mmCIF file of C-alpha atoms in Angstrom:
data_model
loop_
_atom_site.group_PDB
_atom_site.id
_atom_site.type_symbol
_atom_site.label_atom_id
_atom_site.label_comp_id
_atom_site.label_asym_id
_atom_site.label_seq_id
_atom_site.Cartn_x
_atom_site.Cartn_y
_atom_site.Cartn_z
ATOM 1 C CA ARG A 183 0.000 0.000 0.000
ATOM 2 C CA GLY A 184 1.210 3.486 -0.817
ATOM 3 C CA VAL A 185 0.535 6.835 0.803
ATOM 4 C CA ALA A 186 0.318 10.049 -1.197
ATOM 5 C CA THR A 187 0.042 13.633 -0.025
ATOM 6 C CA ILE A 188 -1.656 16.339 -2.080
ATOM 7 C CA ASP A 189 -1.020 20.052 -1.613
ATOM 8 C CA THR A 190 -4.422 21.798 -1.473
ATOM 9 C CA SER A 191 -3.131 25.287 -0.667
ATOM 10 C CA ALA A 192 -3.899 26.587 -4.180
ATOM 11 C CA LEU A 193 -7.493 25.330 -4.166
ATOM 12 C CA VAL A 194 -10.375 27.685 -3.565
ATOM 13 C CA ALA A 195 -12.725 27.015 -0.677
ATOM 14 C CA GLY A 196 -15.542 24.625 -1.476
ATOM 15 C CA VAL A 197 -16.207 21.029 -2.477
ATOM 16 C CA HIS A 198 -13.678 19.274 -4.726
ATOM 17 C CA LEU A 199 -13.645 15.881 -6.418
ATOM 18 C CA LEU A 200 -10.500 13.737 -6.222
ATOM 19 C CA THR A 201 -10.246 10.984 -8.834
ATOM 20 C CA ILE A 202 -7.550 8.321 -8.601
ATOM 21 C CA ALA A 203 -6.746 5.941 -11.471
ATOM 22 C CA MET A 204 -4.750 2.849 -10.579
ATOM 23 C CA THR A 205 -3.434 -0.417 -11.981
ATOM 24 C CA LEU A 206 -4.054 -3.437 -9.750
ATOM 25 C CA ASP A 207 -1.596 -6.275 -9.133
ATOM 26 C CA ASP A 208 -3.462 -8.513 -11.602
ATOM 27 C CA GLY A 209 -3.133 -5.917 -14.366
ATOM 28 C CA ARG A 210 -6.708 -4.627 -14.250
ATOM 29 C CA SER A 211 -7.411 -0.900 -14.176
ATOM 30 C CA ASP A 212 -9.585 0.733 -11.554
ATOM 31 C CA MET A 213 -10.730 4.239 -10.776
ATOM 32 C CA ARG A 214 -12.057 5.687 -7.521
ATOM 33 C CA ALA A 215 -13.484 9.118 -6.767
ATOM 34 C CA ARG A 216 -13.990 10.896 -3.460
ATOM 35 C CA SER A 217 -15.199 14.367 -2.654
ATOM 36 C CA PHE A 218 -13.691 16.584 0.018
ATOM 37 C CA THR A 219 -14.349 20.084 1.290
ATOM 38 C CA LYS A 220 -11.779 22.809 1.781
ATOM 39 C CA ARG A 221 -12.961 25.264 4.376
ATOM 40 C CA GLY A 222 -12.346 28.960 3.996
ATOM 41 C CA ALA A 223 -12.920 32.159 5.894
ATOM 42 C CA LYS A 224 -15.941 32.973 3.722
ATOM 43 C CA SER A 225 -17.470 29.492 3.604
ATOM 44 C CA ALA A 226 -19.019 29.432 7.065
ATOM 45 C CA GLU A 227 -22.223 27.412 7.301
ATOM 46 C CA LEU A 228 -25.278 29.674 7.614
ATOM 47 C CA TRP A 229 -27.805 26.956 8.349
ATOM 48 C CA ARG A 230 -28.421 23.259 7.911
ATOM 49 C CA LEU A 231 -31.736 21.475 7.369
ATOM 50 C CA SER A 232 -32.213 17.752 7.954
ATOM 51 C CA LEU A 233 -34.792 16.294 5.554
ATOM 52 C CA PRO A 234 -36.676 12.971 5.805
ATOM 53 C CA ALA A 235 -35.960 12.080 2.164
ATOM 54 C CA ALA A 236 -33.023 12.277 -0.241
ATOM 55 C CA VAL A 237 -32.449 15.215 -2.587
ATOM 56 C CA ARG A 238 -31.229 14.161 -6.042
ATOM 57 C CA ALA A 239 -32.527 17.168 -7.982
ATOM 58 C CA GLY A 240 -30.489 20.354 -7.902
ATOM 59 C CA PRO A 241 -31.847 23.262 -5.836
ATOM 60 C CA VAL A 242 -32.969 26.343 -7.758
ATOM 61 C CA PHE A 243 -33.735 29.939 -6.920
ATOM 62 C CA PHE A 244 -37.334 30.891 -7.676
ATOM 63 C CA GLY A 245 -37.433 34.630 -7.216
ATOM 64 C CA ASP A 246 -36.253 35.199 -3.630
ATOM 65 C CA GLN A 247 -37.018 31.599 -2.628
ATOM 66 C CA LEU A 248 -34.776 28.534 -2.617
ATOM 67 C CA VAL A 249 -36.629 25.482 -3.951
ATOM 68 C CA VAL A 250 -35.596 21.939 -3.036
ATOM 69 C CA CYS A 251 -37.269 18.828 -4.506
ATOM 70 C CA ARG A 252 -37.165 15.488 -2.693
ATOM 71 C CA THR A 253 -37.407 11.813 -3.608
ATOM 72 C CA ASP A 254 -40.588 11.480 -1.530
ATOM 73 C CA GLY A 255 -42.320 13.793 -4.016
ATOM 74 C CA LEU A 256 -42.273 16.978 -1.960
ATOM 75 C CA VAL A 257 -41.390 20.387 -3.376
ATOM 76 C CA GLN A 258 -40.198 22.766 -0.648
ATOM 77 C CA ALA A 259 -39.635 26.506 -0.876
ATOM 78 C CA LEU A 260 -37.184 27.796 1.736
ATOM 79 C CA ASP A 261 -35.998 31.173 2.924
ATOM 80 C CA PRO A 262 -32.381 31.166 1.622
ATOM 81 C CA LYS A 263 -31.188 33.208 4.619
ATOM 82 C CA THR A 264 -32.622 31.002 7.358
ATOM 83 C CA GLY A 265 -33.742 27.691 5.821
ATOM 84 C CA ARG A 266 -37.280 28.260 7.108
ATOM 85 C CA GLU A 267 -39.961 26.590 5.013
ATOM 86 C CA LEU A 268 -42.187 29.047 3.165
ATOM 87 C CA TRP A 269 -44.483 26.522 1.487
ATOM 88 C CA ASN A 270 -44.546 22.980 0.177
ATOM 89 C CA PHE A 271 -46.313 21.082 -2.577
ATOM 90 C CA ARG A 272 -46.619 17.305 -2.808
ATOM 91 C CA THR A 273 -46.536 15.164 -5.935
ATOM 92 C CA GLU A 274 -47.217 11.421 -5.849
ATOM 93 C CA GLY A 275 -43.847 10.267 -7.188
ATOM 94 C CA GLU A 276 -40.156 10.869 -6.642
ATOM 95 C CA ILE A 277 -38.576 13.985 -8.115
ATOM 96 C CA ILE A 278 -35.202 13.331 -9.738
ATOM 97 C CA GLY A 279 -34.778 16.112 -12.308
ATOM 98 C CA THR A 280 -33.842 19.655 -11.369
ATOM 99 C CA PRO A 281 -36.862 21.951 -11.850
ATOM 100 C CA ALA A 282 -36.968 24.932 -14.195
ATOM 101 C CA ALA A 283 -37.878 28.415 -12.999
ATOM 102 C CA THR A 284 -38.808 31.710 -14.586
ATOM 103 C CA GLY A 285 -39.882 34.861 -12.801
ATOM 104 C CA GLU A 286 -43.433 33.580 -12.338
ATOM 105 C CA LEU A 287 -43.386 29.831 -12.920
ATOM 106 C CA LEU A 288 -41.697 26.784 -11.391
ATOM 107 C CA VAL A 289 -41.929 23.576 -13.456
ATOM 108 C CA VAL A 290 -41.268 20.159 -11.910
ATOM 109 C CA GLY A 291 -41.406 16.647 -13.359
ATOM 110 C CA SER A 292 -42.446 13.757 -11.104
ATOM 111 C CA GLY A 293 -42.326 9.980 -11.059
ATOM 112 C CA ASP A 294 -46.136 10.010 -10.907
ATOM 113 C CA GLY A 295 -46.149 10.935 -14.600
ATOM 114 C CA GLY A 296 -47.054 14.554 -14.035
ATOM 115 C CA VAL A 297 -45.359 17.787 -15.014
ATOM 116 C CA TYR A 298 -46.403 20.480 -12.549
ATOM 117 C CA ALA A 299 -46.330 24.264 -12.867
ATOM 118 C CA LEU A 300 -46.429 26.177 -9.572
ATOM 119 C CA ASP A 301 -46.621 29.866 -8.767
ATOM 120 C CA ALA A 302 -44.560 31.767 -6.178
ATOM 121 C CA ARG A 303 -46.982 30.756 -3.396
ATOM 122 C CA GLY A 304 -46.761 27.062 -4.226
ATOM 123 C CA GLN A 305 -50.192 26.980 -5.859
ATOM 124 C CA LYS A 306 -50.646 24.673 -8.829
ATOM 125 C CA ARG A 307 -51.164 26.503 -12.106
ATOM 126 C CA TRP A 308 -51.531 23.309 -14.148
ATOM 127 C CA ARG A 309 -50.609 19.636 -14.345
ATOM 128 C CA TYR A 310 -49.647 17.911 -17.587
ATOM 129 C CA ASP A 311 -49.971 14.112 -17.770
ATOM 130 C CA ALA A 312 -46.996 12.597 -19.593
ATOM 131 C CA GLY A 313 -48.286 9.042 -19.091
ATOM 132 C CA GLN A 314 -44.857 7.864 -17.852
ATOM 133 C CA PRO A 315 -42.554 8.804 -14.960
ATOM 134 C CA VAL A 316 -40.816 12.094 -15.704
ATOM 135 C CA TYR A 317 -37.210 12.071 -14.501
ATOM 136 C CA GLY A 318 -36.025 14.547 -17.127
ATOM 137 C CA TRP A 319 -34.949 18.083 -16.306
ATOM 138 C CA PRO A 320 -37.448 20.545 -17.801
ATOM 139 C CA ILE A 321 -36.406 23.714 -19.577
ATOM 140 C CA ILE A 322 -38.541 26.753 -20.411
ATOM 141 C CA ALA A 323 -37.856 28.517 -23.712
ATOM 142 C CA ASP A 324 -40.066 30.678 -25.926
ATOM 143 C CA GLU A 325 -43.088 30.162 -23.647
ATOM 144 C CA THR A 326 -42.707 26.382 -24.010
ATOM 145 C CA VAL A 327 -41.747 23.705 -21.477
ATOM 146 C CA TYR A 328 -39.609 20.897 -22.896
ATOM 147 C CA VAL A 329 -39.116 17.743 -20.814
ATOM 148 C CA GLY A 330 -38.328 14.068 -21.446
ATOM 149 C CA ASP A 331 -39.946 11.009 -19.867
ATOM 150 C CA ASN A 332 -38.849 7.494 -18.937
ATOM 151 C CA GLN A 333 -40.312 5.920 -22.072
ATOM 152 C CA GLY A 334 -38.115 8.053 -24.329
ATOM 153 C CA CYS A 335 -40.676 10.700 -25.324
ATOM 154 C CA MET A 336 -39.913 14.414 -25.437
ATOM 155 C CA HIS A 337 -42.858 16.667 -24.572
ATOM 156 C CA ALA A 338 -43.408 20.274 -25.610
ATOM 157 C CA ILE A 339 -45.975 21.957 -23.353
ATOM 158 C CA ASN A 340 -47.475 25.446 -23.516
ATOM 159 C CA ALA A 341 -46.056 27.196 -20.442
ATOM 160 C CA ALA A 342 -49.134 29.383 -19.953
ATOM 161 C CA ASP A 343 -51.755 26.652 -19.551
ATOM 162 C CA GLY A 344 -50.084 23.207 -19.699
ATOM 163 C CA VAL A 345 -51.604 22.239 -23.050
ATOM 164 C CA LYS A 346 -49.618 19.836 -25.216
ATOM 165 C CA ARG A 347 -47.930 21.370 -28.246
ATOM 166 C CA TRP A 348 -46.293 18.196 -29.529
ATOM 167 C CA VAL A 349 -44.779 14.888 -28.393
ATOM 168 C CA PHE A 350 -41.751 13.260 -29.991
ATOM 169 C CA ALA A 351 -42.178 9.487 -29.823
ATOM 170 C CA ARG A 352 -39.636 8.250 -29.300
ATOM 171 C CA ALA A 353 -36.054 7.384 -28.336
ATOM 172 C CA ALA A 354 -35.429 3.701 -27.608
ATOM 173 C CA PHE A 355 -34.757 4.398 -23.914
ATOM 174 C CA SER A 356 -35.494 7.071 -21.339
ATOM 175 C CA ILE A 357 -34.628 10.766 -21.503
ATOM 176 C CA GLU A 358 -33.417 11.957 -18.110
ATOM 177 C CA SER A 359 -31.058 14.851 -18.772
ATOM 178 C CA GLN A 360 -31.890 18.401 -19.770
ATOM 179 C CA ALA A 361 -32.408 19.394 -23.387
ATOM 180 C CA VAL A 362 -30.863 22.520 -24.880
ATOM 181 C CA ARG A 363 -32.585 24.963 -27.224
ATOM 182 C CA TRP A 364 -30.067 25.689 -30.003
ATOM 183 C CA LYS A 365 -31.211 28.056 -32.748
ATOM 184 C CA ASP A 366 -34.376 26.384 -34.124
ATOM 185 C CA LEU A 367 -33.456 22.965 -32.696
ATOM 186 C CA LEU A 368 -34.088 21.118 -29.461
ATOM 187 C CA VAL A 369 -31.104 18.840 -28.727
ATOM 188 C CA PHE A 370 -30.850 16.123 -26.059
ATOM 189 C CA GLY A 371 -29.293 12.763 -25.276
ATOM 190 C CA ALA A 372 -31.187 9.570 -24.487
ATOM 191 C CA TRP A 373 -30.232 6.315 -22.800
ATOM 192 C CA ASP A 374 -30.199 4.535 -26.171
ATOM 193 C CA GLY A 375 -26.847 6.300 -26.696
ATOM 194 C CA ASN A 376 -28.103 8.754 -29.317
ATOM 195 C CA ILE A 377 -28.142 12.528 -29.481
ATOM 196 C CA TYR A 378 -31.396 13.800 -31.010
ATOM 197 C CA ALA A 379 -32.092 17.109 -32.712
ATOM 198 C CA LEU A 380 -35.746 18.050 -33.182
ATOM 199 C CA ASP A 381 -37.454 20.992 -34.798
ATOM 200 C CA ALA A 382 -38.337 22.982 -31.677
ATOM 201 C CA ARG A 383 -41.615 24.202 -33.192
ATOM 202 C CA THR A 384 -42.998 20.900 -34.481
ATOM 203 C CA GLY A 385 -41.073 18.092 -32.758
ATOM 204 C CA GLU A 386 -40.029 16.624 -36.094
ATOM 205 C CA GLN A 387 -36.690 14.838 -35.948
ATOM 206 C CA ARG A 388 -33.994 16.663 -37.935
ATOM 207 C CA TRP A 389 -31.182 14.232 -37.154
ATOM 208 C CA LYS A 390 -29.798 11.820 -34.598
ATOM 209 C CA SER A 391 -26.218 10.750 -33.965
ATOM 210 C CA LEU A 392 -24.808 7.873 -31.933
ATOM 211 C CA GLY A 393 -22.583 9.255 -29.203
ATOM 212 C CA ALA A 394 -19.776 7.656 -27.257
ATOM 213 C CA LYS A 395 -20.964 5.306 -24.520
ATOM 214 C CA ALA A 396 -19.374 2.894 -22.099
ATOM 215 C CA SER A 397 -21.031 -0.202 -23.605
ATOM 216 C CA GLN A 398 -18.981 0.331 -26.780
ATOM 217 C CA SER A 399 -15.588 0.487 -25.064
ATOM 218 C CA THR A 400 -13.543 -0.914 -22.199
ATOM 219 C CA ALA A 401 -13.928 2.176 -20.027
ATOM 220 C CA ALA A 402 -14.001 1.587 -16.279
ATOM 221 C CA ARG A 403 -16.660 4.270 -15.857
ATOM 222 C CA TYR A 404 -20.282 4.178 -16.986
ATOM 223 C CA TYR A 405 -21.154 7.020 -19.335
ATOM 224 C CA SER A 406 -23.489 8.015 -22.152
ATOM 225 C CA PRO A 407 -24.710 11.202 -23.903
ATOM 226 C CA ALA A 408 -27.785 10.801 -21.696
ATOM 227 C CA ASP A 409 -25.818 11.524 -18.534
ATOM 228 C CA CYS A 410 -25.538 15.311 -18.832
ATOM 229 C CA PRO A 411 -27.041 18.039 -21.007
ATOM 230 C CA PRO A 412 -25.373 19.112 -24.254
ATOM 231 C CA VAL A 413 -23.944 22.629 -24.403
ATOM 232 C CA ALA A 414 -24.338 24.958 -27.379
ATOM 233 C CA ILE A 415 -21.936 27.867 -27.919
ATOM 234 C CA GLU A 416 -22.548 29.892 -31.075
ATOM 235 C CA GLY A 417 -22.141 27.454 -33.966
ATOM 236 C CA ALA A 418 -20.760 24.523 -31.981
ATOM 237 C CA LEU A 419 -22.552 21.808 -30.024
ATOM 238 C CA PHE A 420 -20.663 19.999 -27.233
ATOM 239 C CA VAL A 421 -21.828 16.609 -25.930
#
């Protein structure tokens, strides 16, 4: 066994990920990752809230509220200064995808098959029935909500009233990551290993391309274009 020391003096305060790649005695490769926190003078903890369920979705700011979604289906709005609950809203399934927020609307997908739009008081504006669990991260663009479901369908929903605009049916496996609106296209990855580009207005498929995935290589880590959203910068698309 070996011991290694890492100098962290140049790192900024916050959470860091340490990844170690190694070759075992039998010749196999392995990789391990651990997170650690470097404390700093300005990283003092303001408050901590213990919840009865896990939080897999990312927290978002909704106006002056901090919204946290839990795997027991609860949406909680907190005071970001104190952690005090301002309101909550319950869905009937786990919430995995990070919600989308505009100035007036919070959109959440749930494992109960619903896509919910809430106002700043936690009141339901509308519920859209996707017919399948919705683990995808919604986005809101051009007054439209775009979100994928676990059967591989991408839904375009009118943000004002929750009425369906179109449904793309479908990728071979689920769509869990966030789509990106790029020019006149909606681009996303699915768990069938493909990247899809749809006409954002009609849902018609423009093209699809097979991306790199772990099942096609000897990589020690599991990966796919479905794992994280694509990024569009000017004329280039990064996956």
